[in-house]
Structures are given as C-alpha cells and as structure tokens.
Amino acid sequence: MTTRRKFIKKISTVGAALPIASQIQGKEVKKNKPIIICSRGEQWGEKVLRPGWDILSSGGKLLDAIEKSANVTELDPEDTSVGYGGLPNEHGIVQLDASIMYGPTHNCGSVASIEGIKTPCSVARLVMERTDHIHIVGPGAQKFAIAHGFKVENLLTEKARKIWLRWKENLSDSDDWFPPENNNYDEKRITGTINVLGVDSLGDVAGITTTSGLAYKIPGRVGDSPIIGAGLYLDNEVGAAGATGRGEEILRTCGSFYVVEQMRAGKSPQEACEALCKRIVDINGGTKNIDFNDKIVAVSKSGEVGCASIKERKGNPPKLAYWSEDGFNVYDGTYLIEE
Ligand code: GLY
C-alpha cells in the first residue's frame, strides 16, 4: 500500500531529480542562467547574496543557496527586522515568521511566532523536508526546532531592547512608564523582512521569506511572511514572488500568489509587481487612504526581475539586488506614491 508519506516522498524525488524538460524523451535539458535575488539594495544585497551565489554558481543545491543567503540577515544582530536582533512584540519578546517553497516539488514549509531560534527559515525548510505538514506555529515550532538540534537563545539584543523600551515609554501619558529626560521620540513602527528568490541552471525556482514581523505587534500576531501565497509564492513553470512591508495588506490580496499568476498570464515580473501595488491601493479606496507601505519583488523562470512598492522610501525607488553570471547588480523598481 502506498502511504501518504511514501507518496509525497516519491513525487518529491521524481520532481527534484528530473525537471519537466528532461522527462521528454530525446529532448535536451536547456541550460538556464542561474540568478539569486533579494529584496534589499546595495547595503545588504552583496553580503546577503554572496554565499548563495557561491553555492549556486558552483553547481550546489538551489535550496542550500537561498537558505545560506537568508541566514546572513537572520544571524546579523544589526538588522532589526529579521531573525536575531529583530524588534520584539509588545511584551518585549522576539517572535519570528519564515517560509520556504521549492518549485520542482511545489512543496513548502513555514513557521510562525517561533521564539528563541535564530534561523527560522532553516526550521521552515525542515518542516518542508522532514514532515508531512506545511505550517507549524509558536511553542510547537520551537519544540520541532529543538528536536532537530537547534539551540534556544535570547534573540533580544541590547539594541532592540532599547528601541522597544523607548516605544513602550512613549506609548501613553496615562501609564506608569516614563520616558527619559530629553525625550525626542519620533520613531515609526517598522516592518522589515527579507525575500530571497533563486533560479538555478536547470530553471528550477525556490524562495524564502523571513522576518521578525511588525515591531511591537500583539503577541501571536502572524504576518504575511509565513503564509504561502501571501509573503511568498512560486511556480516552477513561471517564477517566484515575495513581499515585504505591511503584511495585513499582502494577506488580504494573496499578494505573492497574485503576482505569480499575473506573470503566468503574460505580464513581466515588473508589470506584475506594479499590478499588485495598484490592487492594494484600489482595495483601500485610493492613494489618499494609504498610510503604510508594501514592496514586492519577483523573478521569472528565465531570470527577468521586477520590483515595485506603493510608496518611495526616503526619496529613493524600491530596490532589489541580484547576483547572476553578470556579477552583482542592484535594480531600481517603481513606486506609485511620492512621499
Ligand atoms: N511583512 C512582514 C509582516 O508584516 O510581518
């Protein structure tokens, strides 16, 4: 009898080993130009993508490439929106969300509200590869990570704790927390996040989205990043898309799924990213009601990239970085609204 476990394993193996083109007798597998992209510009792009590109360009596994790249941001305490060093929830506890998806098997895995684990995208990968589930949350996700040998660590850096404390002390004039003297608090709540998407030389597609989510969120709040179809989606015949910014808007538009389906219908990655931004503005009743930002990045199976945001950021267009056989590059996207 074929159990579900065996069945899934079987299709995974067949899918992974034999890309569609190579299954057609007598037809040669077309060599694709590999590319790895991330939703950051110059400042982070090069260091994030370097380990992934090293793996991809030397014939390593696509999933290893995107995981190692995403791990760079997760492990860096300077980044306050992803992994270790991310800003905490309203109680001062860091809760992380991450997802991963793999084109040849169309399989995926994710974790949400996971505490104490620095590299949630690596846990998401294990959910995809070593369970019959897709989404594991909260204490269950942490226990799953421990079972796989991950260490539970304090993710709240001094930098993030001080930023959180200033937010808490400035929250209200009618509670018992006082800000320090010379208080000039004027900080915006951040929704950082990083998407890492890749296409290998077989034309196979994979992606990761990882984040600490909305700063000072209500404990247990889950954003778009770990929800397949929202913060991340891909199709091995089309390409991949990932979102950053206000997750609630991406959730209620099934953002990344929308972008990939627009690409399937013939739009370029750039046109598809712009279409999602317009859709979000439309469902909010027009630009006058937009007091948030979202950014979407995409890559087609053939390696064409796209990037669009609803608003510009500090006078700059939204950016993505990519590494391909042409070297490291930064791509300027488009935005709908000038700030
Ligand atoms: N896009 C990240 C979040 O809203 O959690």
Coordinates of C-alpha atoms and ligand atoms in Angstrom, one line a residue:
M1 CA 0.0 0.0 0.0
T2 CA 1.3 3.5 -0.8
T3 CA 1.0 5.6 2.3
R4 CA 0.7 9.4 2.0
R5 CA 4.3 9.7 3.4
K6 CA 5.7 7.4 0.7
F7 CA 3.6 9.1 -2.0
I8 CA 4.9 12.6 -1.1
K9 CA 8.4 11.3 -0.9
K10 CA 8.0 9.6 -4.3
I11 CA 6.8 12.7 -6.1
S12 CA 9.4 14.8 -4.3
T13 CA 12.2 12.6 -5.6
V14 CA 10.9 12.3 -9.1
G15 CA 10.2 16.0 -9.3
A16 CA 13.6 17.0 -7.8
A17 CA 15.7 14.7 -9.9
L18 CA 14.0 15.2 -13.3
P19 CA 12.9 18.6 -14.4
I20 CA 10.0 18.5 -16.8
A21 CA 12.1 19.1 -19.9
S22 CA 14.4 16.2 -19.2
Q23 CA 11.4 13.8 -18.9
I24 CA 10.6 14.3 -22.6
Q25 CA 12.5 11.6 -24.4
G26 CA 15.2 12.8 -26.8
K27 CA 14.8 16.4 -25.6
E28 CA 17.9 18.1 -24.1
V29 CA 17.6 19.9 -20.9
K30 CA 18.1 23.6 -21.7
K31 CA 20.7 25.3 -19.5
N32 CA 19.2 28.2 -17.7
K33 CA 21.2 31.2 -16.4
P34 CA 21.2 31.0 -12.6
I35 CA 20.2 34.0 -10.6
I36 CA 19.7 34.8 -6.9
I37 CA 17.9 37.9 -5.8
C38 CA 17.0 39.6 -2.5
S39 CA 14.6 42.4 -1.6
R40 CA 17.4 44.8 -0.4
G41 CA 19.7 47.3 -2.2
E42 CA 23.4 47.9 -2.1
Q43 CA 23.7 48.0 1.7
W44 CA 22.7 44.4 2.4
G45 CA 22.4 42.9 -1.1
E46 CA 26.0 42.0 -1.7
K47 CA 26.7 40.3 1.7
V48 CA 23.4 38.5 1.7
L49 CA 23.7 37.1 -1.8
R50 CA 27.4 36.3 -1.8
P51 CA 27.2 32.9 0.0
G52 CA 24.1 31.9 -2.0
W53 CA 25.7 32.8 -5.3
D54 CA 28.9 30.9 -4.4
I55 CA 26.7 27.8 -3.9
L56 CA 24.6 28.3 -7.0
S57 CA 27.4 29.2 -9.3
S58 CA 29.4 26.2 -8.3
G59 CA 26.6 23.8 -9.0
G60 CA 25.4 23.5 -5.4
K61 CA 21.7 23.0 -4.4
L62 CA 19.3 25.8 -5.0
L63 CA 17.7 25.3 -1.6
D64 CA 21.1 25.5 0.1
A65 CA 21.9 28.7 -1.8
I66 CA 18.7 30.6 -0.7
E67 CA 18.9 29.3 2.8
K68 CA 22.5 30.4 3.4
S69 CA 21.7 33.8 1.9
A70 CA 18.6 34.3 4.1
N71 CA 20.7 33.1 7.2
V72 CA 23.0 36.1 6.7
T73 CA 20.3 38.5 7.7
E74 CA 18.8 36.2 10.3
L75 CA 22.1 35.9 12.1
D76 CA 23.1 39.6 11.9
P77 CA 22.2 41.5 15.1
E78 CA 22.3 44.8 13.3
D79 CA 19.2 44.1 11.3
T80 CA 16.2 44.9 13.4
S81 CA 13.6 43.3 11.2
V82 CA 14.7 39.8 10.7
G83 CA 15.9 36.9 13.0
Y84 CA 18.4 37.6 15.8
G85 CA 18.2 41.3 16.7
G86 CA 14.7 41.7 15.3
L87 CA 12.3 44.1 17.2
P88 CA 10.1 42.3 19.7
N89 CA 6.4 42.1 20.2
E90 CA 4.6 44.5 22.6
H91 CA 5.8 42.4 25.6
G92 CA 9.5 42.6 24.5
I93 CA 9.6 39.1 23.2
V94 CA 11.0 38.4 19.7
Q95 CA 8.7 36.2 17.7
L96 CA 9.8 35.2 14.2
D97 CA 8.0 34.1 11.0
A98 CA 9.5 32.4 7.9
S99 CA 8.6 30.4 4.9
I100 CA 10.3 28.4 2.1
M101 CA 9.0 27.0 -1.2
Y102 CA 10.6 24.7 -3.8
G103 CA 9.4 24.7 -7.4
P104 CA 10.2 21.2 -8.6
T105 CA 8.0 19.6 -5.9
H106 CA 5.7 22.6 -5.3
N107 CA 6.3 21.8 -1.7
C108 CA 6.6 24.4 1.1
G109 CA 7.2 24.8 4.8
S110 CA 6.8 27.6 7.3
V111 CA 7.0 28.6 11.0
A112 CA 5.2 31.4 12.7
S113 CA 5.6 33.1 16.1
I114 CA 8.6 31.0 16.8
E115 CA 10.7 32.2 19.8
G116 CA 14.4 31.7 20.6
I117 CA 15.6 30.3 17.3
K118 CA 17.9 32.5 15.3
T119 CA 17.4 31.0 11.9
P120 CA 13.6 30.3 11.4
C121 CA 14.0 29.8 7.6
S122 CA 16.1 26.7 8.3
V123 CA 13.4 25.4 10.6
A124 CA 10.8 26.1 7.8
R125 CA 13.0 24.1 5.4
L126 CA 12.9 21.1 7.8
V127 CA 9.1 21.5 8.1
M128 CA 9.0 21.1 4.3
E129 CA 11.6 18.3 4.0
R130 CA 11.1 16.3 7.2
T131 CA 7.4 16.4 8.0
D132 CA 4.1 15.9 6.3
H133 CA 3.0 19.4 7.4
I134 CA 3.4 22.8 6.0
H135 CA 2.8 25.3 8.8
I136 CA 4.0 24.9 12.5
V137 CA 3.5 27.8 15.0
G138 CA 4.5 29.0 18.4
P139 CA 5.8 26.6 21.1
G140 CA 5.2 23.7 18.7
A141 CA 7.6 25.2 16.2
Q142 CA 10.2 25.8 18.9
K143 CA 9.9 22.2 20.1
F144 CA 10.2 20.9 16.5
A145 CA 13.4 23.0 16.1
I146 CA 14.8 21.6 19.4
A147 CA 14.1 18.1 18.2
H148 CA 16.3 18.9 15.1
G149 CA 19.1 20.2 17.3
F150 CA 18.6 23.9 17.2
K151 CA 19.6 25.9 20.3
V152 CA 17.2 28.1 22.1
E153 CA 18.8 31.5 22.6
N154 CA 17.9 35.0 23.7
L155 CA 17.1 36.9 20.4
L156 CA 16.6 40.3 22.0
T157 CA 19.8 42.3 21.5
E158 CA 20.6 45.3 23.6
K159 CA 20.0 47.5 20.6
A160 CA 16.5 46.0 20.0
R161 CA 15.6 46.1 23.7
K162 CA 16.5 49.9 23.9
I163 CA 14.4 50.7 20.8
W164 CA 11.4 48.7 22.3
L165 CA 11.8 50.4 25.7
R166 CA 11.6 53.8 24.1
W167 CA 8.5 52.8 22.3
K168 CA 6.9 51.5 25.5
E169 CA 7.8 54.5 27.5
N170 CA 6.3 56.8 24.8
L171 CA 3.1 54.8 24.3
S172 CA 0.9 56.7 26.6
D173 CA 0.8 59.6 29.1
S174 CA -1.5 57.7 31.3
D175 CA 0.6 54.7 32.3
D176 CA 3.4 54.3 34.7
W177 CA 6.3 54.1 32.2
F178 CA 8.2 57.4 31.9
P179 CA 10.5 58.3 29.0
P180 CA 13.9 59.7 29.9
E181 CA 14.6 63.4 30.1
N182 CA 15.4 65.0 26.7
N183 CA 12.9 62.7 25.1
N184 CA 12.6 63.4 21.4
Y185 CA 10.9 60.2 20.3
D186 CA 9.6 60.2 16.7
E187 CA 10.1 56.6 15.5
K188 CA 7.9 54.8 13.0
R189 CA 7.0 51.1 13.6
I190 CA 8.9 49.0 11.2
T191 CA 8.0 46.0 9.1
G192 CA 11.3 44.9 7.6
T193 CA 11.6 41.3 6.3
I194 CA 13.7 39.9 3.5
N195 CA 12.8 37.8 0.5
V196 CA 15.5 35.6 -1.2
L197 CA 14.4 34.0 -4.5
G198 CA 16.5 31.9 -6.9
V199 CA 16.5 30.2 -10.2
D200 CA 19.2 27.5 -10.9
S201 CA 20.8 26.3 -14.1
L202 CA 18.0 23.8 -14.6
G203 CA 15.5 26.6 -14.5
D204 CA 14.1 25.4 -11.1
V205 CA 12.8 28.1 -8.8
A206 CA 12.9 28.4 -5.0
G207 CA 12.3 31.1 -2.4
I208 CA 12.4 32.2 1.2
T209 CA 10.7 35.0 3.2
T210 CA 11.9 35.6 6.8
T211 CA 11.0 38.3 9.3
S212 CA 10.6 39.4 12.9
G213 CA 7.3 40.9 11.7
L214 CA 5.6 44.1 12.7
A215 CA 7.5 45.8 15.6
Y216 CA 5.6 45.7 18.9
K217 CA 2.9 43.5 17.5
I218 CA 0.3 41.9 19.7
P219 CA 1.9 38.6 20.8
G220 CA 0.9 35.8 18.5
R221 CA 0.2 38.1 15.5
V222 CA 1.2 36.4 12.3
G223 CA 2.0 38.4 9.2
D224 CA 2.2 37.6 5.6
S225 CA 5.7 36.1 5.6
P226 CA 5.0 32.6 6.7
I227 CA 1.8 32.3 4.7
I228 CA 2.3 30.6 1.4
G229 CA 0.7 32.7 -1.3
A230 CA 1.0 35.9 0.7
G231 CA 4.6 36.7 1.7
L232 CA 6.0 34.0 -0.7
Y233 CA 4.8 32.1 -3.7
L234 CA 6.3 30.5 -6.7
D235 CA 5.5 28.2 -9.5
N236 CA 8.3 26.2 -11.3
E237 CA 6.7 26.9 -14.7
V238 CA 6.5 30.7 -14.1
G239 CA 8.8 32.2 -11.4
A240 CA 8.7 33.5 -7.9
A241 CA 7.5 36.5 -5.9
G242 CA 8.0 37.7 -2.3
A243 CA 6.6 40.6 -0.3
T244 CA 7.8 43.0 2.4
G245 CA 6.0 45.8 4.3
R246 CA 2.6 45.8 5.9
G247 CA 1.7 42.1 6.0
E248 CA -2.0 42.6 6.5
E249 CA -2.4 44.2 3.0
I250 CA -0.4 41.3 1.4
L251 CA -2.5 38.8 3.3
R252 CA -5.8 40.2 2.1
T253 CA -4.7 40.3 -1.5
C254 CA -2.9 36.9 -1.5
G255 CA -0.1 39.1 -2.8
S256 CA 2.7 36.8 -4.0
F257 CA 0.2 34.4 -5.5
Y258 CA -1.4 37.3 -7.3
V259 CA 1.9 38.4 -8.7
V260 CA 2.9 34.9 -9.9
E261 CA -0.5 34.4 -11.5
Q262 CA -0.2 37.8 -13.3
M263 CA 3.2 36.5 -14.7
R264 CA 1.6 33.3 -15.8
A265 CA -1.0 35.3 -17.7
G266 CA 1.8 37.1 -19.6
K267 CA 2.9 40.1 -17.5
S268 CA 6.6 40.7 -17.0
P269 CA 7.8 40.5 -13.4
Q270 CA 7.9 44.3 -13.2
E271 CA 4.4 44.7 -14.6
A272 CA 3.1 42.0 -12.2
C273 CA 4.7 43.7 -9.1
E274 CA 3.1 47.0 -10.2
A275 CA -0.3 45.3 -10.7
L276 CA -0.2 44.2 -7.0
C277 CA 0.6 47.6 -5.7
K278 CA -2.3 49.1 -7.7
R279 CA -4.6 46.4 -6.4
I280 CA -3.7 47.2 -2.8
V281 CA -4.3 50.9 -3.4
D282 CA -7.6 50.1 -5.1
I283 CA -9.0 47.9 -2.3
N284 CA -8.1 50.7 0.1
G285 CA -10.2 53.2 -1.8
G286 CA -7.3 55.1 -3.5
T287 CA -4.0 56.8 -2.6
K288 CA -5.5 59.2 -0.1
N289 CA -6.1 56.3 2.3
I290 CA -2.6 54.8 2.2
D291 CA -0.6 55.3 5.4
F292 CA 1.6 52.2 5.0
N293 CA 4.0 50.7 2.5
D294 CA 4.4 47.4 0.8
K295 CA 7.1 46.2 -1.6
I296 CA 7.0 43.2 -3.9
V297 CA 9.9 41.6 -5.8
A298 CA 9.7 38.9 -8.4
V299 CA 11.9 36.8 -10.8
S300 CA 10.7 34.9 -13.8
K301 CA 11.9 31.4 -14.6
S302 CA 14.1 33.0 -17.3
G303 CA 15.8 35.3 -14.9
E304 CA 13.9 38.6 -15.5
V305 CA 13.4 40.6 -12.3
G306 CA 10.8 43.1 -11.1
C307 CA 10.3 45.3 -8.1
A308 CA 7.6 47.8 -7.1
S309 CA 6.4 49.5 -3.9
I310 CA 3.4 51.6 -3.1
K311 CA 5.5 54.5 -1.8
E312 CA 9.0 55.6 -2.4
R313 CA 11.3 55.3 0.6
K314 CA 13.2 58.3 1.8
G315 CA 13.2 59.8 -1.7
N316 CA 14.5 56.5 -3.2
P317 CA 12.9 54.0 -5.5
P318 CA 12.4 50.5 -4.1
K319 CA 15.4 48.2 -4.9
L320 CA 16.3 44.6 -5.2
A321 CA 19.8 43.2 -5.6
Y322 CA 20.7 40.2 -7.7
W323 CA 23.7 38.1 -8.4
S324 CA 24.0 36.3 -11.8
E325 CA 26.7 35.4 -14.3
D326 CA 26.9 39.2 -15.0
G327 CA 28.0 39.7 -11.4
F328 CA 26.4 41.7 -8.5
N329 CA 23.8 44.3 -9.5
V330 CA 21.2 46.5 -8.0
Y331 CA 17.9 47.0 -9.8
D332 CA 15.7 50.1 -9.2
G333 CA 12.0 49.4 -9.1
T334 CA 9.0 51.7 -9.4
Y335 CA 6.6 53.2 -6.9
L336 CA 3.1 54.6 -7.0
I337 CA 3.1 57.4 -4.5
E338 CA 5.7 60.1 -3.7
E339 CA 6.0 60.8 0.0
Ligands
GLY1 N1 5.7 41.8 6.1 C1 6.1 41.4 7.4 C2 5.0 41.5 8.3 O1 4.0 42.2 8.2 O2 5.0 40.8 9.3

